[in-house]
CSV table of C-alpha atoms in Angstrom, one decimal:
chain,number,residue,atom,x,y,z
A,1,MET,CA,125.3,63.9,173.4
A,2,THR,CA,128.9,64.6,173.1
A,3,ALA,CA,130.6,67.0,170.7
A,4,ASP,CA,131.7,64.2,168.8
A,5,GLU,CA,128.1,62.4,168.6
A,6,LEU,CA,126.5,65.9,167.7
A,7,ILE,CA,129.5,66.4,164.5
A,8,ASN,CA,128.2,63.0,163.7
A,9,LEU,CA,124.8,63.4,163.6
A,10,ILE,CA,124.9,66.9,161.4
A,11,THR,CA,127.1,65.0,159.1
A,12,GLU,CA,124.8,62.4,158.7
A,13,CYS,CA,122.0,64.4,158.6
A,14,GLU,CA,123.2,67.8,157.2
A,15,LYS,CA,121.2,66.9,153.6
A,16,HIS,CA,117.9,66.1,155.4
A,17,VAL,CA,118.0,69.1,157.5
A,18,TYR,CA,119.2,71.6,154.6
A,19,SER,CA,116.5,70.4,152.1
A,20,PHE,CA,113.6,70.9,155.0
A,21,CYS,CA,115.0,74.3,155.6
A,22,CYS,CA,115.1,74.9,151.7
A,23,ASN,CA,111.4,73.7,151.6
A,24,LEU,CA,110.1,75.4,154.7
A,25,THR,CA,111.5,79.1,153.4
A,26,GLY,CA,111.2,78.6,149.8
A,27,ASN,CA,114.8,80.2,148.9
A,28,ARG,CA,118.4,79.6,149.4
A,29,ILE,CA,119.5,82.4,151.1
A,30,GLU,CA,116.9,82.4,153.7
A,31,ALA,CA,117.8,78.5,154.1
A,32,ASP,CA,121.2,79.1,154.6
A,33,ASP,CA,120.1,81.0,157.7
A,34,LEU,CA,117.5,78.8,159.1
A,35,TYR,CA,120.2,76.0,158.4
A,36,GLN,CA,122.9,77.8,160.5
A,37,ASP,CA,120.9,79.1,163.2
A,38,THR,CA,119.5,75.4,163.5
A,39,ILE,CA,122.9,73.8,164.2
A,40,LEU,CA,124.1,76.3,166.4
A,41,LYS,CA,121.1,76.2,168.6
A,42,ALA,CA,121.6,72.4,168.4
A,43,VAL,CA,125.4,73.0,169.8
A,44,GLU,CA,124.1,74.8,172.6
A,45,LEU,CA,121.3,72.5,173.2
A,46,ARG,CA,123.4,69.6,172.7
A,47,HIS,CA,123.5,68.0,176.4
A,48,ARG,CA,119.3,67.6,175.8
A,49,LEU,CA,120.0,65.1,172.7
A,50,ASP,CA,119.6,61.9,173.6
A,51,SER,CA,121.8,59.7,171.2
A,52,SER,CA,119.6,56.6,172.4
A,53,GLY,CA,116.7,58.3,170.8
A,54,ASN,CA,116.2,60.2,167.5
A,55,PRO,CA,118.4,63.2,167.5
A,56,LYS,CA,117.4,64.0,164.2
A,57,SER,CA,114.2,64.5,164.9
A,58,TYR,CA,115.0,67.0,167.7
A,59,LEU,CA,117.1,68.6,165.1
A,60,MET,CA,114.1,69.1,163.0
A,61,GLY,CA,112.2,70.3,165.7
A,62,ILE,CA,114.6,72.9,166.5
A,63,SER,CA,114.4,74.1,162.9
A,64,VAL,CA,110.6,74.7,162.7
A,65,LYS,CA,110.6,76.1,166.1
A,66,ILE,CA,113.1,78.7,164.8
A,67,TRP,CA,111.3,79.6,161.8
A,68,GLN,CA,107.9,79.7,163.4
A,69,ASN,CA,109.2,82.0,166.1
A,70,GLN,CA,111.4,84.3,163.5
A,71,LYS,CA,109.5,84.3,160.3
A,72,LYS,CA,109.4,88.3,160.3
A,73,LYS,CA,113.2,88.0,160.6
A,74,TYR,CA,113.8,86.1,157.8
A,75,ALA,CA,111.4,88.3,155.7
A,76,ILE,CA,109.7,86.0,153.5
A,77,ARG,CA,110.2,87.4,149.9
A,78,ASN,CA,108.4,85.8,146.8
A,79,ASN,CA,111.5,85.7,144.5
A,80,ILE,CA,110.6,84.2,141.5
A,81,ILE,CA,114.3,83.6,140.4
A,82,GLN,CA,115.4,82.0,143.5
A,83,MET,CA,112.5,79.9,143.7
A,84,GLU,CA,113.2,78.4,140.0
A,85,GLU,CA,116.8,78.0,140.9
A,86,LEU,CA,115.8,75.6,143.7
A,87,ASN,CA,113.4,73.7,141.7
A,88,GLU,CA,116.2,73.4,138.7
A,89,ASN,CA,118.4,71.5,141.5
A,90,LEU,CA,115.6,69.5,142.8
A,91,MET,CA,114.9,68.6,139.5
A,92,GLN,CA,117.5,67.5,138.7
A,93,GLY,CA,118.4,65.4,141.6
A,94,VAL,CA,115.2,63.7,141.9
A,95,TYR,CA,114.4,62.9,138.5
A,96,GLY,CA,117.8,62.9,136.9
A,97,LEU,CA,118.4,64.5,133.6
A,98,SER,CA,116.4,63.4,130.7
A,99,ASN,CA,116.8,63.6,127.2
A,100,GLU,CA,113.5,63.8,126.1
A,101,PRO,CA,112.7,67.6,126.2
A,102,GLU,CA,109.0,66.7,126.7
A,103,SER,CA,108.9,64.7,129.6
A,104,GLU,CA,111.1,67.2,130.9
A,105,ILE,CA,108.6,70.1,130.9
A,106,ILE,CA,106.2,68.0,132.0
A,107,ARG,CA,108.1,67.2,135.2
A,108,LYS,CA,108.8,70.7,135.5
A,109,GLU,CA,105.4,71.9,135.8
A,110,THR,CA,104.5,68.8,137.7
A,111,ILE,CA,107.1,70.0,140.5
A,112,ASN,CA,106.0,73.6,140.1
A,113,ALA,CA,102.4,72.5,140.6
A,114,VAL,CA,103.1,70.6,143.8
A,115,ARG,CA,105.0,73.3,145.5
A,116,GLU,CA,102.2,75.9,144.5
A,117,GLY,CA,99.7,73.5,146.0
A,118,ILE,CA,101.9,72.8,148.7
A,119,LYS,CA,102.8,76.7,149.5
A,120,GLN,CA,98.7,77.2,149.3
A,121,LEU,CA,98.1,74.6,152.3
A,122,PRO,CA,98.0,75.8,155.8
A,123,GLU,CA,101.5,76.0,157.3
A,124,LYS,CA,101.1,73.5,160.1
A,125,MET,CA,99.8,71.0,157.1
A,126,GLN,CA,103.1,72.3,155.1
A,127,THR,CA,105.5,71.5,158.3
A,128,VAL,CA,104.5,67.8,158.4
A,129,LEU,CA,104.4,67.1,154.8
A,130,TYR,CA,107.9,68.7,154.8
A,131,MET,CA,108.9,66.7,157.8
A,132,TYR,CA,107.5,63.3,156.4
A,133,TYR,CA,108.9,63.7,152.8
A,134,THR,CA,111.9,66.0,152.9
A,135,ALA,CA,113.3,64.8,156.4
A,136,GLU,CA,111.7,61.4,156.0
A,137,MET,CA,110.3,61.2,159.6
A,138,PRO,CA,108.0,58.6,160.4
A,139,VAL,CA,105.2,59.6,161.9
A,140,GLU,CA,105.6,59.0,165.3
A,141,GLU,CA,108.8,60.8,165.3
A,142,ILE,CA,106.9,64.1,163.6
A,143,ALA,CA,104.7,64.0,166.7
A,144,LYS,CA,107.4,64.1,169.3
A,145,ALA,CA,109.3,66.8,167.4
A,146,LEU,CA,105.9,68.5,166.9
A,147,HIS,CA,104.6,68.1,170.5
A,148,ILE,CA,101.3,66.9,168.9
A,149,PRO,CA,99.3,63.6,168.9
A,150,LYS,CA,100.2,60.8,166.4
A,151,GLY,CA,96.7,61.3,165.4
A,152,THR,CA,97.1,64.8,164.6
A,153,VAL,CA,100.2,64.0,162.1
A,154,LYS,CA,98.3,61.7,160.4
A,155,SER,CA,95.2,63.6,159.7
A,156,ARG,CA,97.3,66.8,158.1
A,157,LEU,CA,99.2,64.1,156.2
A,158,HIS,CA,96.0,63.1,154.8
A,159,LYS,CA,94.3,66.0,154.4
A,160,GLY,CA,97.8,67.6,152.8
A,161,ARG,CA,97.7,65.0,150.0
A,162,LYS,CA,93.8,65.1,149.5
A,163,LEU,CA,94.2,68.9,148.9
A,164,ILE,CA,97.1,68.6,146.3
A,165,LYS,CA,95.5,66.2,144.6
A,166,GLU,CA,92.4,68.3,144.2
A,167,PHE,CA,94.9,71.1,143.2
A,168,LEU,CA,96.6,68.9,140.7
A,169,GLU,CA,93.3,67.9,139.6
A,170,VAL,CA,92.1,71.4,138.7
B,1,MET,CA,94.4,59.9,140.1
B,2,GLU,CA,95.0,57.7,143.3
B,3,TYR,CA,96.2,57.9,146.5
B,4,HIS,CA,99.2,55.9,145.7
B,5,ASP,CA,100.0,58.4,142.8
B,6,ILE,CA,99.7,61.5,145.2
B,7,ASP,CA,102.1,60.1,147.5
B,8,LYS,CA,104.5,59.2,144.6
B,9,ILE,CA,104.5,62.4,143.5
B,10,LEU,CA,105.3,64.1,146.6
B,11,LYS,CA,107.8,62.0,147.5
B,12,ALA,CA,109.4,63.0,144.2
B,13,THR,CA,109.1,66.4,144.5
B,14,LEU,CA,110.0,67.0,148.1
B,15,SER,CA,112.8,64.2,148.6
B,16,PRO,CA,116.0,65.6,150.1
B,17,SER,CA,118.6,66.8,147.2
B,18,GLU,CA,119.7,69.9,148.9
B,19,CYS,CA,123.4,70.5,150.5
B,20,PRO,CA,124.8,73.2,152.4
B,21,SER,CA,127.4,74.7,150.8
B,22,GLU,CA,131.0,74.3,152.1
B,23,GLU,CA,131.2,78.1,152.7
B,24,LEU,CA,128.3,77.7,154.9
B,25,ASN,CA,129.6,74.7,156.6
B,26,GLN,CA,132.6,76.7,157.5
B,27,LYS,CA,130.9,79.6,158.6
B,28,ILE,CA,129.0,77.4,161.1
B,29,LEU,CA,132.1,76.0,162.0
B,30,ASN,CA,134.0,79.5,163.1
B,31,GLN,CA,130.8,80.4,164.8
B,32,ILE,CA,131.3,77.0,167.1
B,33,LYS,CA,134.5,77.6,167.8
B,34,GLU,CA,134.4,81.3,168.1
B,35,SER,CA,131.7,80.7,170.5
B,36,GLY,CA,133.7,78.2,172.5
B,37,LYS,CA,130.4,76.0,173.0
B,38,ILE,CA,132.8,73.0,172.1
B,39,LYS,CA,135.7,72.5,173.4
B,40,MET,CA,138.0,69.2,172.8
B,41,LYS,CA,139.6,67.9,176.0
B,42,SER,CA,143.2,67.7,175.4
B,43,LYS,CA,146.1,66.8,177.5
B,44,LYS,CA,148.3,68.8,176.4
B,45,ILE,CA,147.1,72.8,175.6
B,46,LEU,CA,145.1,73.0,172.1
B,47,MET,CA,146.4,76.0,170.2
B,48,ALA,CA,143.6,78.7,169.6
B,49,ALA,CA,142.1,76.8,166.2
B,50,SER,CA,142.8,77.7,162.8
B,51,ILE,CA,139.9,76.9,160.6
B,52,ALA,CA,140.9,73.7,158.4
B,53,LEU,CA,140.2,73.8,154.8
B,54,CYS,CA,138.4,70.9,153.7
B,55,VAL,CA,139.6,69.7,150.3
B,56,LEU,CA,137.0,66.9,149.5
B,57,LEU,CA,138.5,64.1,147.4
B,58,LEU,CA,135.8,61.9,148.9
B,59,PRO,CA,132.5,63.3,150.1
B,60,THR,CA,134.0,64.0,153.6
B,61,SER,CA,132.0,66.6,155.8
B,62,ILE,CA,133.5,69.9,157.1
B,63,TYR,CA,132.8,68.2,160.2
B,64,ALA,CA,135.2,65.5,159.8
B,65,ALA,CA,137.6,68.2,159.4
B,66,TYR,CA,136.6,69.8,162.6
B,67,LYS,CA,136.8,66.6,164.3
B,68,TYR,CA,140.9,66.2,164.1
B,69,LEU,CA,143.6,68.7,164.4
B,70,SER,CA,144.6,70.2,161.1
B,71,PRO,CA,148.3,69.3,160.4
B,72,LYS,CA,149.4,72.7,161.8
B,73,GLU,CA,148.0,71.8,165.4
B,74,ALA,CA,149.3,68.2,165.2
B,75,ALA,CA,152.8,69.9,164.2
B,76,VAL,CA,152.6,72.1,167.4
B,77,GLU,CA,151.6,69.1,169.8
B,78,VAL,CA,154.6,67.2,168.6
B,79,GLY,CA,156.6,70.6,169.4
B,80,ASP,CA,157.6,71.5,166.0
B,81,ASN,CA,156.5,75.1,165.6
B,82,LEU,CA,158.8,75.6,162.4
B,83,LEU,CA,156.9,72.6,160.6
B,84,SER,CA,153.4,73.7,161.9
B,85,GLU,CA,154.3,77.5,160.0
B,86,ALA,CA,155.2,75.4,157.1
B,87,PHE,CA,152.3,73.7,157.0
B,88,GLU,CA,150.0,76.7,157.4
B,89,LYS,CA,152.0,78.5,154.3
B,90,ASP,CA,152.8,75.9,152.0
B,91,GLY,CA,151.0,72.8,153.1
B,92,LYS,CA,148.4,70.8,151.8
B,93,GLU,CA,145.3,69.6,154.1
B,94,VAL,CA,143.6,66.5,152.5
B,95,ILE,CA,141.1,65.1,155.5
B,96,GLN,CA,140.5,61.9,154.2
B,97,THR,CA,139.2,59.0,156.3
B,98,VAL,CA,139.1,55.2,155.8
B,99,THR,CA,138.2,52.4,158.3
B,100,ASP,CA,139.8,49.3,157.8
B,101,GLY,CA,140.2,46.8,160.4
B,102,GLU,CA,140.9,47.5,164.0
B,103,TYR,CA,141.6,51.0,163.0
B,104,LYS,CA,140.0,54.2,161.4
B,105,VAL,CA,142.8,56.4,159.7
B,106,THR,CA,142.7,60.1,158.3
B,107,TYR,CA,145.2,61.6,156.0
B,108,LEU,CA,145.2,65.0,157.6
B,109,GLY,CA,147.8,66.6,155.2
B,110,HIS,CA,151.4,66.8,153.6
B,111,VAL,CA,154.0,69.6,153.1
B,112,SER,CA,157.3,69.6,151.3
B,113,GLY,CA,160.6,71.5,151.5
B,114,LYS,CA,164.1,72.2,152.9
B,115,SER,CA,164.8,73.4,156.6
B,116,ILE,CA,160.9,73.6,157.4
B,117,SER,CA,161.0,71.5,160.5
B,118,GLU,CA,162.8,72.0,164.1
B,119,ARG,CA,163.9,68.0,163.7
B,120,VAL,CA,167.1,67.3,161.9
B,121,ALA,CA,169.3,64.7,161.1
B,122,SER,CA,172.7,64.1,159.9
B,123,SER,CA,171.6,61.8,157.1
B,124,TRP,CA,169.3,64.2,155.9
B,125,GLU,CA,172.5,66.4,154.8
B,126,LEU,CA,172.6,64.8,151.7
B,127,HIS,CA,168.7,64.9,151.5
B,128,PRO,CA,167.8,68.8,152.7
B,129,GLU,CA,164.2,68.7,150.9
B,130,ARG,CA,162.0,66.6,152.9
B,131,THR,CA,158.2,65.4,152.6
B,132,TYR,CA,156.1,65.9,156.0
B,133,VAL,CA,152.9,63.9,155.9
B,134,ALA,CA,150.3,64.3,158.7
B,135,VAL,CA,147.8,61.6,160.0
B,136,ALA,CA,145.6,60.9,162.5
B,137,ILE,CA,145.1,56.9,163.6
B,138,GLU,CA,142.1,55.7,165.9
B,139,LYS,CA,140.6,52.5,166.9
B,140,ALA,CA,137.8,51.9,165.3
B,141,ASP,CA,135.6,50.7,168.0
B,142,GLY,CA,136.0,54.0,169.6
B,143,THR,CA,138.1,53.2,172.6
B,144,ASP,CA,141.4,55.0,173.0
B,145,MET,CA,144.7,54.6,171.3
B,146,SER,CA,147.5,53.5,173.6
B,147,GLU,CA,149.4,56.5,175.1
B,148,ASN,CA,153.0,53.8,175.0
B,149,PHE,CA,152.5,53.3,171.2
B,150,GLU,CA,151.8,49.8,171.7
B,151,GLU,CA,150.2,49.6,168.4
B,152,SER,CA,152.1,48.2,165.3
B,153,LEU,CA,151.6,51.0,162.8
B,154,PHE,CA,153.7,51.9,159.6
B,155,VAL,CA,153.3,54.6,157.7
B,156,THR,CA,155.1,55.3,154.6
B,157,PRO,CA,154.6,57.1,151.1
B,158,LEU,CA,155.3,54.4,148.2
B,159,ILE,CA,155.9,55.6,144.5
B,160,GLN,CA,154.7,53.6,141.6
B,161,GLY,CA,157.4,52.1,140.3
B,162,LEU,CA,159.8,51.7,142.6
B,163,LYS,CA,159.5,48.3,144.5
B,164,PRO,CA,157.6,49.2,148.0
B,165,TRP,CA,159.5,47.0,149.8
B,166,GLN,CA,162.7,48.6,148.7
B,167,TYR,CA,161.7,52.2,148.6
B,168,ASN,CA,159.6,53.1,151.8
B,169,ILE,CA,159.9,55.7,155.0
B,170,ALA,CA,162.4,53.1,156.3
B,171,SER,CA,165.2,53.1,153.3
B,172,MET,CA,164.5,56.9,152.4
B,173,ASN,CA,166.1,58.7,155.4
B,174,GLY,CA,162.6,58.5,157.0
B,175,GLY,CA,161.4,59.0,160.7
B,176,TYR,CA,158.5,60.1,162.7
B,177,VAL,CA,157.2,62.0,165.8
B,178,ALA,CA,154.1,60.8,167.4
B,179,ASP,CA,151.7,62.2,170.4
B,180,VAL,CA,148.1,60.6,171.6
B,181,ILE,CA,145.5,63.4,172.2
B,182,ASP,CA,142.0,62.7,173.2
B,183,GLY,CA,142.6,58.7,172.4
B,184,VAL,CA,144.0,59.8,168.8
B,185,HIS,CA,147.2,58.6,167.8
B,186,TYR,CA,148.4,61.7,165.6
B,187,ARG,CA,151.6,60.6,163.9
B,188,ILE,CA,153.8,62.9,161.3
B,189,ILE,CA,156.4,61.1,159.2
B,190,GLU,CA,158.5,62.6,157.1
B,191,CYS,CA,161.3,61.2,154.2
B,192,ASP,CA,163.4,62.2,151.2
B,193,ASN,CA,161.2,64.1,149.4
B,194,VAL,CA,158.8,62.9,147.1
B,195,GLU,CA,158.0,65.7,145.1
B,196,VAL,CA,160.4,64.8,142.2
B,197,PHE,CA,158.2,61.9,141.5
B,198,ALA,CA,154.8,63.9,141.5
B,199,ASP,CA,154.5,62.7,137.8
B,200,ARG,CA,153.8,59.2,138.8
B,201,ASN,CA,151.0,57.4,141.0
B,202,LEU,CA,152.1,58.3,144.7
B,203,TYR,CA,150.3,56.7,147.6
B,204,LEU,CA,150.4,57.0,151.5
B,205,ALA,CA,150.2,53.4,152.9
B,206,VAL,CA,149.1,52.7,156.4
B,207,SER,CA,149.2,49.3,157.7
B,208,ASP,CA,149.2,47.6,161.4
B,209,THR,CA,152.8,46.0,161.0
B,210,ILE,CA,155.9,47.3,162.5
B,211,PHE,CA,157.8,47.5,158.6
B,212,TYR,CA,156.1,47.2,154.9
B,213,SER,CA,154.6,44.6,154.4
B,214,THR,CA,154.4,42.3,151.0
B,215,GLU,CA,151.1,40.5,152.6
B,216,ALA,CA,149.4,43.6,153.2
B,217,PHE,CA,150.2,45.5,149.8
B,218,ASN,CA,150.7,44.3,146.5
B,219,TYR,CA,153.2,45.3,143.6
B,220,ASP,CA,152.4,44.7,140.0
B,221,GLU,CA,155.9,44.7,138.4
B,222,THR,CA,154.9,45.6,134.7
B,223,THR,CA,153.0,48.9,135.8
B,224,GLY,CA,154.3,49.6,138.7
B,225,LEU,CA,151.1,50.3,140.6
B,226,ILE,CA,150.4,49.5,144.3
B,227,THR,CA,147.1,48.4,145.6
B,228,VAL,CA,146.2,46.9,148.6
B,229,ASN,CA,145.8,42.9,149.4
B,230,GLU,CA,142.2,42.1,149.8
B,231,ASP,CA,142.5,38.9,151.4
B,232,TYR,CA,144.8,40.6,154.0
B,233,LYS,CA,143.0,40.3,157.7
B,234,GLY,CA,144.3,43.4,159.4
B,235,THR,CA,144.5,47.2,158.5
B,236,ASN,CA,146.3,48.2,155.0
B,237,VAL,CA,145.1,51.4,153.8
B,238,LEU,CA,146.1,53.1,150.5
B,239,PHE,CA,146.0,56.8,149.7
B,240,PRO,CA,146.2,58.6,146.7
B,241,MET,CA,149.1,61.4,147.8
B,242,GLU,CA,148.6,64.2,145.1
B,243,LEU,CA,151.5,66.4,144.8
B,244,ASP,CA,152.0,69.6,142.5
B,245,PRO,CA,152.9,67.8,139.3
B,246,ALA,CA,154.6,70.7,138.1
B,247,LYS,CA,157.1,69.7,140.9
B,248,ALA,CA,158.0,66.3,139.1
B,249,ASP,CA,161.8,66.6,137.9
B,250,SER,CA,162.5,62.9,136.2
B,251,LYS,CA,166.4,64.0,136.3
B,252,LYS,CA,166.8,64.8,139.7
B,253,ALA,CA,164.4,61.9,140.4
B,254,GLN,CA,166.9,59.5,139.0
B,255,GLU,CA,170.1,61.2,140.7
B,256,TYR,CA,168.0,60.5,143.8
B,257,LEU,CA,167.5,56.9,143.0
B,258,GLU,CA,171.4,56.6,142.5
B,259,GLN,CA,172.2,58.7,145.4
B,260,LEU,CA,170.7,56.1,147.5
B,261,GLU,CA,171.7,53.4,145.9
B,262,LYS,CA,175.3,54.3,146.9
B,263,GLU,CA,173.9,55.1,150.3
B,264,TRP,CA,172.6,51.5,150.7
B,265,ASN,CA,176.1,49.8,148.8
B,266,PRO,CA,178.5,51.6,150.5
B,267,THR,CA,181.4,49.6,150.6
B,268,GLU,CA,180.8,49.5,146.7
B,269,GLU,CA,181.6,53.1,146.8
B,270,ILE,CA,184.8,52.4,149.2
B,271,ASP,CA,186.0,50.1,147.2
B,272,ASN,CA,185.7,52.2,144.0
B,273,ARG,CA,187.2,55.1,145.4
B,274,GLU,CA,190.2,52.9,147.0
B,275,GLU,CA,190.6,51.8,143.6
B,276,ASN,CA,190.8,55.0,142.0
B,277,THR,CA,193.0,56.2,144.7
B,278,ALA,CA,195.5,53.5,144.2
B,279,GLU,CA,195.4,54.2,140.5
B,280,ASN,CA,196.6,57.8,141.1
B,281,GLU,CA,198.9,56.8,143.3
B,282,GLY,CA,200.3,54.1,141.1
B,283,ILE,CA,199.1,51.5,143.9
B,284,SER,CA,196.9,48.6,142.8
B,285,ALA,CA,194.1,47.7,144.9
B,286,ASP,CA,196.1,44.3,145.3
B,287,ASP,CA,198.3,46.4,147.5
B,288,VAL,CA,195.7,47.6,150.3
B,289,ASP,CA,193.8,46.0,152.7
B,290,VAL,CA,190.1,47.2,153.4
B,291,SER,CA,189.1,45.9,156.9
B,292,THR,CA,186.6,47.4,159.8
B,293,ASP,CA,187.7,48.0,163.5
B,294,ASP,CA,186.2,47.5,166.7
B,295,GLY,CA,184.2,50.6,166.2
B,296,GLY,CA,183.0,49.5,162.7
B,297,ASP,CA,185.0,52.1,160.8
B,298,ILE,CA,186.3,51.0,157.9
B,299,VAL,CA,190.1,50.8,157.8
B,300,ILE,CA,192.4,50.7,155.2
B,301,ARG,CA,196.1,49.8,155.1
B,302,MET,CA,198.6,49.1,152.7
B,303,LYS,CA,199.5,45.5,153.0
B,304,GLY,CA,202.5,44.4,154.9
B,305,ASP,CA,201.9,47.3,157.4
B,306,ASN,CA,200.9,47.0,160.9
């Protein structure tokens, strides 16, 4: 992949990649670090990126790998304030502003509950959910990025949804 | 709760909605450049990059700013180090890209001032304050621009309320320098300073024509606004040109327009001058002959003289 192609790729995917990093890390400071490391690694490995394939998946794969290898470095913090800020932004982005305070509260609670539920899941299941819903990758691409069979991806997605559903119904 | 519901909830909760901040992108860009892992191949030596600030008029990623030379760098490439310093010190970077027709046009930035360029011309003595604009033009299909400048391209500031076919770079003592680098045509245009009109709508117009084209752009005689002609088949792009409104000066603007008028109609001025001279000396205009010699210079003789 040429430098120009890489630059175009980053431009097109930055929202997906950054949102993915936010979900993986759970706070903006570490998301920034992970995003930065992902891009720099992609630059370093750009000769391996095939512009005719799905380079976005490759970027996500890089992100996951870095996250898995350097979790201690990122020192996961249970920073309540940052988590709430992240959720506020997400709420406004996804649902838009509502003039109905009650529905707003319900939406916020739902988002918090879903996020809380996801955090309870095994990490491998979380990763697949984020890649599917945040990075908006198809099953085939997730399988390719994580070097696992498609069946495993589908299984993790299915189980993840089931567990979240049970969590919300409690 | 149905499967469909949980899928919908997960989509709504986890959909991408976060973007990296400009500061983060800038930091990453700095690191990429410092690492030297990406080098632009250049037919001329590319100066060590000064980091381009990305002023977002449209949601243009900072990576678009990285792709092109900054106005400062473009000035160096065309051999004008003085202008490069002016871009760095007082210039405004825009980095706005539009693809239209055969070309992709990027408005890189602009700067205005007096004696800020190494290029000089005698016609500028009357108008020492100049405006400089840097643009990058590429082929939309990704092929290289001609190094022999074979493409017809017209780049000019335009001013609301002034007929664009009359007031453009060609008539406002303008000119340009250009170079093709990595297949991209970089052009720095300059003309009389348009900052005095900063309280009006100003435009940077780019078309695939030799001169200003009334087919490419529309002018509303009532509002003075200029727009692109949507029916034009080629490239016709208008960028808003945002100058500091504090620099607007209606009095200076009027003086400039009057001066320009005189420059466009020099014979009229000379006739007036002669008349004044004749009156002062007790000679009427009827007593003088005005003609031009072989060299094109105006010759005034008393009637009856050889």
